[in-house]
XYZ file of C-alpha atoms in Angstrom:
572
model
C 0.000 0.000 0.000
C 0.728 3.592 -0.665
C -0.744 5.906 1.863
C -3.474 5.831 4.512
C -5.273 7.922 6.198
C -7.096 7.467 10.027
C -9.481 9.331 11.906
C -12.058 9.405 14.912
C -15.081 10.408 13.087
C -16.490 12.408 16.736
C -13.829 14.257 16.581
C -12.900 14.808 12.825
C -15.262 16.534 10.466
C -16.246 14.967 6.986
C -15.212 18.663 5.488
C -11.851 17.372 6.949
C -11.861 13.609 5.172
C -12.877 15.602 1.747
C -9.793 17.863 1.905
C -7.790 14.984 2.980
C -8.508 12.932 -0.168
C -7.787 16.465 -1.902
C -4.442 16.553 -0.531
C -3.503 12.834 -1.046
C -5.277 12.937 -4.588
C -2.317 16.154 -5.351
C 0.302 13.826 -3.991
C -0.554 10.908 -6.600
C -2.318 8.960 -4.165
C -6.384 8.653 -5.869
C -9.403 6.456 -5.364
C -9.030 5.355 -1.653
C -10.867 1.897 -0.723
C -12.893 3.383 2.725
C -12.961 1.020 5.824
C -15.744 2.420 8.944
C -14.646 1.084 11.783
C -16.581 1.481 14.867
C -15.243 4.988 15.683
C -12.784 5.314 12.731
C -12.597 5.781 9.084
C -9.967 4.360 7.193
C -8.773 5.134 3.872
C -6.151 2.830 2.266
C -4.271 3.699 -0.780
C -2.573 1.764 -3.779
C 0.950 2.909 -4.464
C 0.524 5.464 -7.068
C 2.877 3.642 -9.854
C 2.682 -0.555 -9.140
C 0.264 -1.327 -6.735
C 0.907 -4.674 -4.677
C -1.446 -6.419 -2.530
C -2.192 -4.596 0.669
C -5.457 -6.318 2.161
C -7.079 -8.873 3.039
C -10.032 -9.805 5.463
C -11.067 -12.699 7.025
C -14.851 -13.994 7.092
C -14.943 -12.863 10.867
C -14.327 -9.494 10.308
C -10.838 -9.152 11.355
C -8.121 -7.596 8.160
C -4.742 -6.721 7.867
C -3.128 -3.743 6.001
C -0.151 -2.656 4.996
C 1.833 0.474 3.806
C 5.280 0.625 2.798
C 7.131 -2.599 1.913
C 6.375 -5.490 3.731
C 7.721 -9.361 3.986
C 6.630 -11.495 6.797
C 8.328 -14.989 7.670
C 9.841 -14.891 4.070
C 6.623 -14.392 2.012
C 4.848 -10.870 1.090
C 1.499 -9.562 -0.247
C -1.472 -11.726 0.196
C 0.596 -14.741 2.067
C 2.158 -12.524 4.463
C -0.745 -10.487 5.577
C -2.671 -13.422 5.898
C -0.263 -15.286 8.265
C 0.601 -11.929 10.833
C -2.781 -11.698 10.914
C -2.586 -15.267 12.286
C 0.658 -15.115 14.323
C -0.382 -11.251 15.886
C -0.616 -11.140 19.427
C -2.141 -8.183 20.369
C -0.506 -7.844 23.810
C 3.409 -8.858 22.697
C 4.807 -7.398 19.929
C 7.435 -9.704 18.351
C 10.089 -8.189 16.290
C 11.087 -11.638 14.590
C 10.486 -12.397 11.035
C 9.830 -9.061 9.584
C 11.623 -7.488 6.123
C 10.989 -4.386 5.153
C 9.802 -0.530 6.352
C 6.207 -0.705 6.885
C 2.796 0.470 8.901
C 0.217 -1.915 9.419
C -3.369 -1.608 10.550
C -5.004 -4.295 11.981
C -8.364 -5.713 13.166
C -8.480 -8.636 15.113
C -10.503 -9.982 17.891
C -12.577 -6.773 17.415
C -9.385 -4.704 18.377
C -7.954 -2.348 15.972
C -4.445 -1.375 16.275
C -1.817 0.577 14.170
C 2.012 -0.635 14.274
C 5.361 0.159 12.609
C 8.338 -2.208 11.392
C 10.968 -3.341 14.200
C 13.094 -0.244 13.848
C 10.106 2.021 13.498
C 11.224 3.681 10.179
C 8.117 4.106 8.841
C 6.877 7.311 8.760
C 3.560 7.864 10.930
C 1.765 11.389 11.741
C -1.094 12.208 13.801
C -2.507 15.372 15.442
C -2.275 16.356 18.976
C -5.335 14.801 20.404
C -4.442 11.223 17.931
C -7.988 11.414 16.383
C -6.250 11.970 12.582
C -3.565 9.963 11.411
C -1.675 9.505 8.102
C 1.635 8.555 6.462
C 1.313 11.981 4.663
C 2.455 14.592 6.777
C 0.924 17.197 4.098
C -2.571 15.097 4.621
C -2.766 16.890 8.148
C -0.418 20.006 7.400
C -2.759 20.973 4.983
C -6.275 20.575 7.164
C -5.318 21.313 9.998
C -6.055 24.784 11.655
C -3.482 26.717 13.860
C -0.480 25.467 12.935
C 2.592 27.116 14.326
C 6.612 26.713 14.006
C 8.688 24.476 16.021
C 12.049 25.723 16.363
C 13.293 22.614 17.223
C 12.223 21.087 14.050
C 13.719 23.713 11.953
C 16.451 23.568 13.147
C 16.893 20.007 13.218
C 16.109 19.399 8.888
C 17.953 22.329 8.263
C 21.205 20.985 9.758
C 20.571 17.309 9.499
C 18.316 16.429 6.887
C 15.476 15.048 9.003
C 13.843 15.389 12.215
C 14.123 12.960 14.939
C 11.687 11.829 17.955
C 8.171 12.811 17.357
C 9.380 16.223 16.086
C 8.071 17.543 12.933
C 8.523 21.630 11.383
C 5.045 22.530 13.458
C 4.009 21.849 17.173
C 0.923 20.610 16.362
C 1.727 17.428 14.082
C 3.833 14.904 15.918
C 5.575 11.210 14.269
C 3.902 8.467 16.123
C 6.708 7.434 18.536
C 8.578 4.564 16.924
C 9.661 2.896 20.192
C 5.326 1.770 20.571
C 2.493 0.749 18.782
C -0.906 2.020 19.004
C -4.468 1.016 19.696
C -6.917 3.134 18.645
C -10.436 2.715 20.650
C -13.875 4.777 21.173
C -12.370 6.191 24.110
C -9.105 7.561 22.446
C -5.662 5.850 21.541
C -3.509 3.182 23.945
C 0.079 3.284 23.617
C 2.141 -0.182 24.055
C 5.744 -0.270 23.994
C 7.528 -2.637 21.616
C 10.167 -3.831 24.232
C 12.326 -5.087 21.713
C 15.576 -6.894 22.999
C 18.572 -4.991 22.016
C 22.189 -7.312 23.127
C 25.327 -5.708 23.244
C 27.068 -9.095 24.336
C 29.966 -9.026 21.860
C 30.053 -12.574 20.392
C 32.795 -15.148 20.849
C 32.288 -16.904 17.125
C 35.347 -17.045 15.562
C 35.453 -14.325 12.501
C 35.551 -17.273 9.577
C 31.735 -18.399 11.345
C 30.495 -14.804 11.472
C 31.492 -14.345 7.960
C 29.433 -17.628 6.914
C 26.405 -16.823 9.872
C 26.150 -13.365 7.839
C 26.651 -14.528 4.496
C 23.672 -16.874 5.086
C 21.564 -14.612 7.013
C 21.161 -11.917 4.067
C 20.931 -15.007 1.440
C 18.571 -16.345 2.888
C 16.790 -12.973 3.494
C 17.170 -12.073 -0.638
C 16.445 -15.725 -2.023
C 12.650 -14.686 -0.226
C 12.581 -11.279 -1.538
C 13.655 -12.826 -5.430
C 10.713 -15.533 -4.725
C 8.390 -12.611 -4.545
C 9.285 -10.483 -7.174
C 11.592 -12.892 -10.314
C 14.060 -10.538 -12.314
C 11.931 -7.690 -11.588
C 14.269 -6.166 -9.728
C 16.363 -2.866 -9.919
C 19.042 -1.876 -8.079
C 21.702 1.253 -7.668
C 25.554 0.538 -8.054
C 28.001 2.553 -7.089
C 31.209 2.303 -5.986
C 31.385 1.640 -2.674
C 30.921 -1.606 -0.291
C 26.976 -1.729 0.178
C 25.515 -1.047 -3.572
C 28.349 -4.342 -4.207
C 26.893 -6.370 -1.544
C 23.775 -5.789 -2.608
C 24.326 -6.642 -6.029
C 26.474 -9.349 -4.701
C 23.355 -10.926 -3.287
C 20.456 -10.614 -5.756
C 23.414 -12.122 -8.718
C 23.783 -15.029 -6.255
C 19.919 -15.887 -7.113
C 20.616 -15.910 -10.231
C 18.406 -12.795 -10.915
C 20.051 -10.171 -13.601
C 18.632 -6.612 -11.772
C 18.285 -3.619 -13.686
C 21.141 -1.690 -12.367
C 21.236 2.289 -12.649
C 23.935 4.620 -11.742
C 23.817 8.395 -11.036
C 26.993 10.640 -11.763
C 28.584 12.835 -14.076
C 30.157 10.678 -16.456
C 33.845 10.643 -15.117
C 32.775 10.142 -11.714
C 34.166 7.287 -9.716
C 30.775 5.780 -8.850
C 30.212 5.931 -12.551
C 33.626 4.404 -13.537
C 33.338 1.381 -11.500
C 29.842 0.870 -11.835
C 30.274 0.641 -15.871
C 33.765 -1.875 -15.061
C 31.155 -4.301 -13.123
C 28.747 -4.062 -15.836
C 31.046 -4.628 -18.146
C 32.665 -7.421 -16.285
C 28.915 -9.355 -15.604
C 27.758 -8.459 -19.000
C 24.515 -6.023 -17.253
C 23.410 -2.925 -18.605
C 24.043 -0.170 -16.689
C 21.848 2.531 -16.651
C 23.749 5.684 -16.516
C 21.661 8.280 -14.702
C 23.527 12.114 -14.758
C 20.778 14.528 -13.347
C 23.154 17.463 -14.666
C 22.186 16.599 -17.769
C 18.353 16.831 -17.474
C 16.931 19.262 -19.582
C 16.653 22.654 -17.662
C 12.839 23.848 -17.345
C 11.651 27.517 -18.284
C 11.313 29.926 -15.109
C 7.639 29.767 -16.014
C 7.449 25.798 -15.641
C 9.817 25.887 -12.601
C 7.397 26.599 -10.050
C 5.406 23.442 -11.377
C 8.489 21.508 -10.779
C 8.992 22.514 -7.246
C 5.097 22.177 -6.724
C 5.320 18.376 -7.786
C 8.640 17.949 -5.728
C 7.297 19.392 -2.560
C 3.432 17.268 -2.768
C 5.380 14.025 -4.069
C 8.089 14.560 -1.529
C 6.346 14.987 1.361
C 6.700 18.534 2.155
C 10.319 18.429 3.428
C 12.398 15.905 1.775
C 16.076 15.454 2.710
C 17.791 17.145 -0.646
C 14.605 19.856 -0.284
C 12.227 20.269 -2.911
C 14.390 22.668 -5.516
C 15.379 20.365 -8.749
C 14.498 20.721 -12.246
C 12.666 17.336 -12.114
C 14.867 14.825 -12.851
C 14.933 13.565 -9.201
C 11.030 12.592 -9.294
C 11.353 11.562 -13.150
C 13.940 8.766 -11.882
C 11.991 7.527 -8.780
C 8.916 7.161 -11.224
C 10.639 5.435 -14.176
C 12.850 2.980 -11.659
C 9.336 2.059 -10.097
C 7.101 1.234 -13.504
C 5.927 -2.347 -14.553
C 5.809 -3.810 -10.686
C 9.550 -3.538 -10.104
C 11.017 -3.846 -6.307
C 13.973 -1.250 -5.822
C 16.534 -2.687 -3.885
C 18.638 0.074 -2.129
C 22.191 -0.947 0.379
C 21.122 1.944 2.746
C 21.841 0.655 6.173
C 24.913 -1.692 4.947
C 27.029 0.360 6.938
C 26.047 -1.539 9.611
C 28.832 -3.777 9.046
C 31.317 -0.669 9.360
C 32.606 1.808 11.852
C 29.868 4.309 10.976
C 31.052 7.272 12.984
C 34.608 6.865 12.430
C 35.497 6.326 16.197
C 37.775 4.330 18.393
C 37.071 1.514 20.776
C 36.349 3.004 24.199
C 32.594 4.394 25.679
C 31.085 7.949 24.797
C 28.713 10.612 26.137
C 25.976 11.239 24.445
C 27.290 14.749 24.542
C 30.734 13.453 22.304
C 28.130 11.569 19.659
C 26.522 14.918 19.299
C 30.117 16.356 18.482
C 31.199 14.183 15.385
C 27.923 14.037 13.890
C 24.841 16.573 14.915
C 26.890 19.423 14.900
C 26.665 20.693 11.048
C 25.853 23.998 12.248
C 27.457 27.557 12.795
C 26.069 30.064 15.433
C 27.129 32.627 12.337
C 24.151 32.189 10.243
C 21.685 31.615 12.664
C 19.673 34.393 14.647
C 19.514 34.848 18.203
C 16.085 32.519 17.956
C 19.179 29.282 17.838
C 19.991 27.923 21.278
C 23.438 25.708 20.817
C 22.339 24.689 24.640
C 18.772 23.961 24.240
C 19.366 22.591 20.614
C 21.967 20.236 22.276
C 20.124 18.902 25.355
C 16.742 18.193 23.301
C 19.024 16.055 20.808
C 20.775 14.122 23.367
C 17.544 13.308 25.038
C 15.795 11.956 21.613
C 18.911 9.934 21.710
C 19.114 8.657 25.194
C 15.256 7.832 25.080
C 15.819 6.129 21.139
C 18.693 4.080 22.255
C 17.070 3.272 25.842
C 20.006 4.816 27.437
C 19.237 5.974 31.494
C 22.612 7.235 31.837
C 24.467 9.936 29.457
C 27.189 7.590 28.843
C 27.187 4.361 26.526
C 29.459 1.721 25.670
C 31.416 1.439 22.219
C 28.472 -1.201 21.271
C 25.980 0.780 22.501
C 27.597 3.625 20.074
C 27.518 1.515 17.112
C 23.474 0.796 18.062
C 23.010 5.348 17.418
C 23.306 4.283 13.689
C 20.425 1.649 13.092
C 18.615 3.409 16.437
C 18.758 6.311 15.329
C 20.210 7.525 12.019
C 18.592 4.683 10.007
C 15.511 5.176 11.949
C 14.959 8.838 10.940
C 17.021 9.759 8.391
C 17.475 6.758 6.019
C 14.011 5.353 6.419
C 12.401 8.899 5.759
C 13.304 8.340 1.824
C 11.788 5.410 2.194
C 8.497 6.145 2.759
C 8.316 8.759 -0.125
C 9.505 5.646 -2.554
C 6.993 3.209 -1.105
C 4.431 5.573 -1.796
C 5.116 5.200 -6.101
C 6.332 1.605 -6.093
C 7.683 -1.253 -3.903
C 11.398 0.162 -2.226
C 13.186 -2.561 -0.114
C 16.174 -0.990 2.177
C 17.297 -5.301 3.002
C 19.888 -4.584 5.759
C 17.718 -2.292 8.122
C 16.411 -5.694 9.502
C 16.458 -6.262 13.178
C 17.686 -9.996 12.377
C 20.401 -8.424 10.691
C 21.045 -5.390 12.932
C 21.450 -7.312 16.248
C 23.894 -9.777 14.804
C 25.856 -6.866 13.375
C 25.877 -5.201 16.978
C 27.397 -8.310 17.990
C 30.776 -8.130 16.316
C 33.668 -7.218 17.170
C 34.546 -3.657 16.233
C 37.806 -4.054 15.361
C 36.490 -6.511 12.246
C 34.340 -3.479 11.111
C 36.756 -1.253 11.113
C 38.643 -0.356 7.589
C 35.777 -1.828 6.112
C 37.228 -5.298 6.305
C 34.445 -7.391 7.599
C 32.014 -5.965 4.691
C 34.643 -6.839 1.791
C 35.372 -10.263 3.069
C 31.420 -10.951 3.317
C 31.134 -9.498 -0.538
C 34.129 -11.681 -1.104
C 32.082 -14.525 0.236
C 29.230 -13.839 -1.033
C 30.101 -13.621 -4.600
C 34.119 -13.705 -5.324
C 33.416 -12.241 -8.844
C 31.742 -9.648 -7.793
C 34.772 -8.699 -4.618
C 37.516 -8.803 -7.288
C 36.361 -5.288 -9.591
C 37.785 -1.948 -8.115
C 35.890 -0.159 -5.886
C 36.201 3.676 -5.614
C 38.222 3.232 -2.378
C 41.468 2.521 -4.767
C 41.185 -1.363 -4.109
C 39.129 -4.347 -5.073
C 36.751 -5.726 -2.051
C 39.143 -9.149 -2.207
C 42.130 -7.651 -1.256
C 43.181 -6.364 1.942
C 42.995 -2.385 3.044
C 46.029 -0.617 2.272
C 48.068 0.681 4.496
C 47.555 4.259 3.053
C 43.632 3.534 3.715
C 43.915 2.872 6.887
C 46.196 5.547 7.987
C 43.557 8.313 6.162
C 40.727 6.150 8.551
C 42.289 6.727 11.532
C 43.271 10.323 11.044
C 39.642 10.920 11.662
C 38.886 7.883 14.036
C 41.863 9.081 16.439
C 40.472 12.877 16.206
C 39.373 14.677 19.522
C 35.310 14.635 19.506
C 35.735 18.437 20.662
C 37.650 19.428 16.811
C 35.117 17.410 15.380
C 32.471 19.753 16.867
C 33.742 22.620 15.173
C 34.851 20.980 11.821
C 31.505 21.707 9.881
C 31.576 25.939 11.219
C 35.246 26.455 10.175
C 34.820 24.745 7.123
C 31.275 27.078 6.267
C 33.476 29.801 7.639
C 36.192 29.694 5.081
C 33.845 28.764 2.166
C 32.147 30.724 -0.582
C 28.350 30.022 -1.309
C 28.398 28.213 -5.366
C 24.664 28.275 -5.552
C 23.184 25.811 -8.170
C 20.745 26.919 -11.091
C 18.219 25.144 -9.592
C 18.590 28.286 -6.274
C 19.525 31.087 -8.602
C 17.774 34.508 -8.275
C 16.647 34.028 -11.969
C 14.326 30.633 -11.201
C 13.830 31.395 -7.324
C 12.376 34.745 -7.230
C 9.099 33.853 -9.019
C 8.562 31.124 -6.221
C 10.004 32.960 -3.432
C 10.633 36.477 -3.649
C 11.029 36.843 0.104
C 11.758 34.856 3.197
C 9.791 36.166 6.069
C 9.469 32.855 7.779
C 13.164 31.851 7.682
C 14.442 35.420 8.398
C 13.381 34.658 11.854
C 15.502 31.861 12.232
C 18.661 32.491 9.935
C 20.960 34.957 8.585
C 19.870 34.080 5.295
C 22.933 36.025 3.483
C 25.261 34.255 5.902
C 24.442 31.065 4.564
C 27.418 29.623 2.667
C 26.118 25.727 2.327
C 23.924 25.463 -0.732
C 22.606 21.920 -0.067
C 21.591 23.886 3.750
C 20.282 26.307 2.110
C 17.983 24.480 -0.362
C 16.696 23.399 2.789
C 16.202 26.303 4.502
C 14.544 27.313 1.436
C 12.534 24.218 1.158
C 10.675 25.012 4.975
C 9.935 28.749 3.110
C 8.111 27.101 1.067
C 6.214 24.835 3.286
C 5.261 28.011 5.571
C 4.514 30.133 2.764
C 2.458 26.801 1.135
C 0.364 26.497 4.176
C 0.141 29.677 5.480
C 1.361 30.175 8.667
């Protein structure tokens, strides 16, 4: 399924549904199927390009939907809903057995209840009082009533691509917390916490047997994915290790994907992704978005329009592109085809570039949630407030009760919390065309990465022995690291690693505002004055939270830019 939409029907007007369906109809998501359900309405939604199987109801009564992507106990559409429906217990949520980023509403036992994948990637919203839900966040932006600004949410996408917790750009639409699932009665909604087991036991296997456990695990979990969908399959390749594995995996099924490749065509993603093809005899679809035909300034604002209702409203590259980012997501989805994407591979690496030893919350903020600069923001920015709300998403995502955590406990911050709001954000606006599988964000697959060793991640040499296992074919092109996956790290690559895994957390706090500081804004076509000033001639709403002329980051400011346009768009 693509979308849905949820609401209490006492509480939610029918002028409400109508402008709902409006908003959802301008984001290619038409002709709902409309469940009334004691106190609820529900409207369910084919994805907008190939539709797959997303309900089914038993004689009793009782159904089972789903949005996003969803495989259950190795099967999918009408053979996995069918047995969770079975298996679902409505007091115990089991994390076991589950592929994919997904929502799922079910009725059973006269119960109705609305739950999210494992991780909780999948992107939920609701109001303040729960009585409207929807995986659109424009369905409720848009028909809602006295919507104002949250700071905290600016702040947070402009800097980091995403919010995190239940923080969205306005106070009064929250994401369902991903740590629970929901049942939604006459009386108003119950929250249940997942109480998923999280181990941080390092594992005493020896590193051949992890190599083989792993190797087997995500065989195993592709083999069921290929049973579902044949050859129609598509998949990016670039040149690093996840995009290989990946590959690596769906060739072992003896599947040929279609394989695409963005980049200009010198690049070094391009380079080795046309030496694989080359190598395996596939076609490689060369993708460079510089290339796509620029749009008159009349047409632009059309663009951007599509961007921003197809995108969600704030997507992590912004809304500002002259359309060949939405043309590619539509053509790589046509004629039914499942787009595999190596997001979350990096599980089987040292992520955040840091050494063996426990960290502070505070020190996690410092090498990675700091892309900001006190310079172009107005007094409205608190670094101190800005800080302390972060580290206590954090603390309450990774179940942390002290502000310290162990080096496996740091490597958990990536799946926990990067993957679970950044990454799986992107997925939700591809699910909503086509089918878009992101295989390694699986909590199988997850919790036996947490397991190992860091040390074996490190360098990236667990992840090229696995390709090498995997497929030894595949491990032997040249990746854009300077060295084939079957080889071992050069010294020179590990000596550039550990410049920046040996680096005080306090210099890399300050990396991202001395590098703004000393850097001159190279705005893209796609932001010049020429094509912007039509669509925004001024910035009222952002003017109260940045310097806007201080603002020497282009992709920050596309943004920036991007929440203009939502504010201006909804009228704030």
């Amino acid at each position: 399924m693509g979308d849905f939409v949820i609401y209490n029907r006492k509480k939610v007007s029918a002028d409400t549904q109508a402008a709902a369906i409006k908003t959802l109809s301008a984001q290619g998501s038409k002709n709902p199927r409309i469940l009334n359900d004691d106190s609820y309405t529900i409207l369910i939604y084919e994805k907008s390009i190939s539709p797959v199987c997303n309900f089914i109801q038993t004689d009793c009564g009782d159904y089972c939907i789903s949005s996003g992507s969803f495989f259950y106990r190795g099967a999918h559409g009408i053979t996995a809903l069918r047995q969770f429906l079975v298996d679902f217990d409505p007091d115990h949520y089991r994390p076991n057995g589950f592929l994919g980023i997904f929502t799922l509403i079910i009725k059973k036992n006269g119960r109705l209840f609305v739950l999210t994948d494992p991780l909780g990637g999948s992107r939920v919203f609701h109001n303040i009082d729960h009585s409207l839900w929807s995986s659109s966040f424009l369905a409720l932006a848009e028909n809602i009533s006295g919507l104002t600004i949250d700071g905290q949410g600016v702040y947070e996408y402009a800097f980091q691509e995403a919010s995190y917790g239940a923080t969205t750009p306005v106070n009064e639409i929250r994401m369902a917390d991903s740590l629970k699932y929901f049942e939604l009665t006459k009386d108003g909604t119950r929250e249940y916490s997942k109480n998923i087991p999280i181990s941080f036991e390092q594992s005493n296997t020896s590193y051949e047997d992890l190599i083989e456990e792993h190797s087997n695990l995500l065989q195993n979990q592709m083999q069921s994915v290929v049973s579902s969908y044949g050859p129609k399959i598509a998949t990016a390749l670039s040149g690093g290790y996840d995009s290989r594995l990946m590959l690596s995996l769906a060739r072992n099924t003896g599947v040929i994907p279609k394989v695409y490749v963005y980049g200009a065509d010198n690049s070094p993603d391009v380079t080795v992704a046309k030496s694989v093809g080359e190598g395996e005899g596939i076609a490689i679809d060369h993708i460079n978005k510089a290339t796509h035909p620029k749009p008159s300034v009349d047409n632009y604002g059309s663009i951007v329009k599509d961007n921003f209702y197809a995108l969600d409203g704030f997507p992590n590259e912004g809304i500002f592109d002259f359309g060949a980012n939405m043309k590619t997501r539509r053509e790589r989805t046509s004629d039914g085809t499942l787009i595999l994407n190596g997001g979350g591979g990096e599980i089987y690496r040292n992520f955040f570039y840091l050494p063996n030893r426990s960290f502070s919350v505070d020190e996690l903020l410092d090498v990675f949630y700091s892309r900001y600069s006190s310079e172009f923001c107005t007094d409205v920015f608190s670094q101190v407030n800005y800080r302390d709300i972060l580290k206590e998403k954090i603390k309450y995502a990774l179940g942390l009760e002290k502000d310290r955590m162990s080096r496996t406990g740091l490597e958990f911050a990536y799946p926990g919390f990067r993957l679970r709001y950044w990454t799986a954000k992107d997925n939700s606006n591809n699910n909503r065309l086509g089918s878009f599988l992101t295989p390694f964000i699986c909590y199988e697959t997850i919790t036996a990465a947490l397991k190992m060793p860091l040390n074996y991640k490190t360098h990236g040499k667990f992840q090229g022995d696995l390709i090498n296992k995997v497929n030894p074919k595949m491990a032997a092109y040249p990746s854009d690291y300077g060295y084939c996956f079957n080889e071992p790290v050069p010294f020179k690559s590990k000596l550039k690693n550990n410049m920046t895994i040996y680096r005080p957390t306090i210099l890399r706090r300050h990396s991202y505002a001395l590098q703004h500081k000393m850097k001159e804004l190279c705005l893209p076509e796609t932001l010049s004055e020429e094509y912007l000033t039509p669509i925004l001639p001024n910035t009222p709403y952002m003017d109260r939270f940045f310097k806007m002329d201080k603002i020497k980051d282009a992709a920050l400011l596309g943004r920036v830019l991007t929440l203009e346009y939502l504010f201006k768009h909804i009228s704030l």
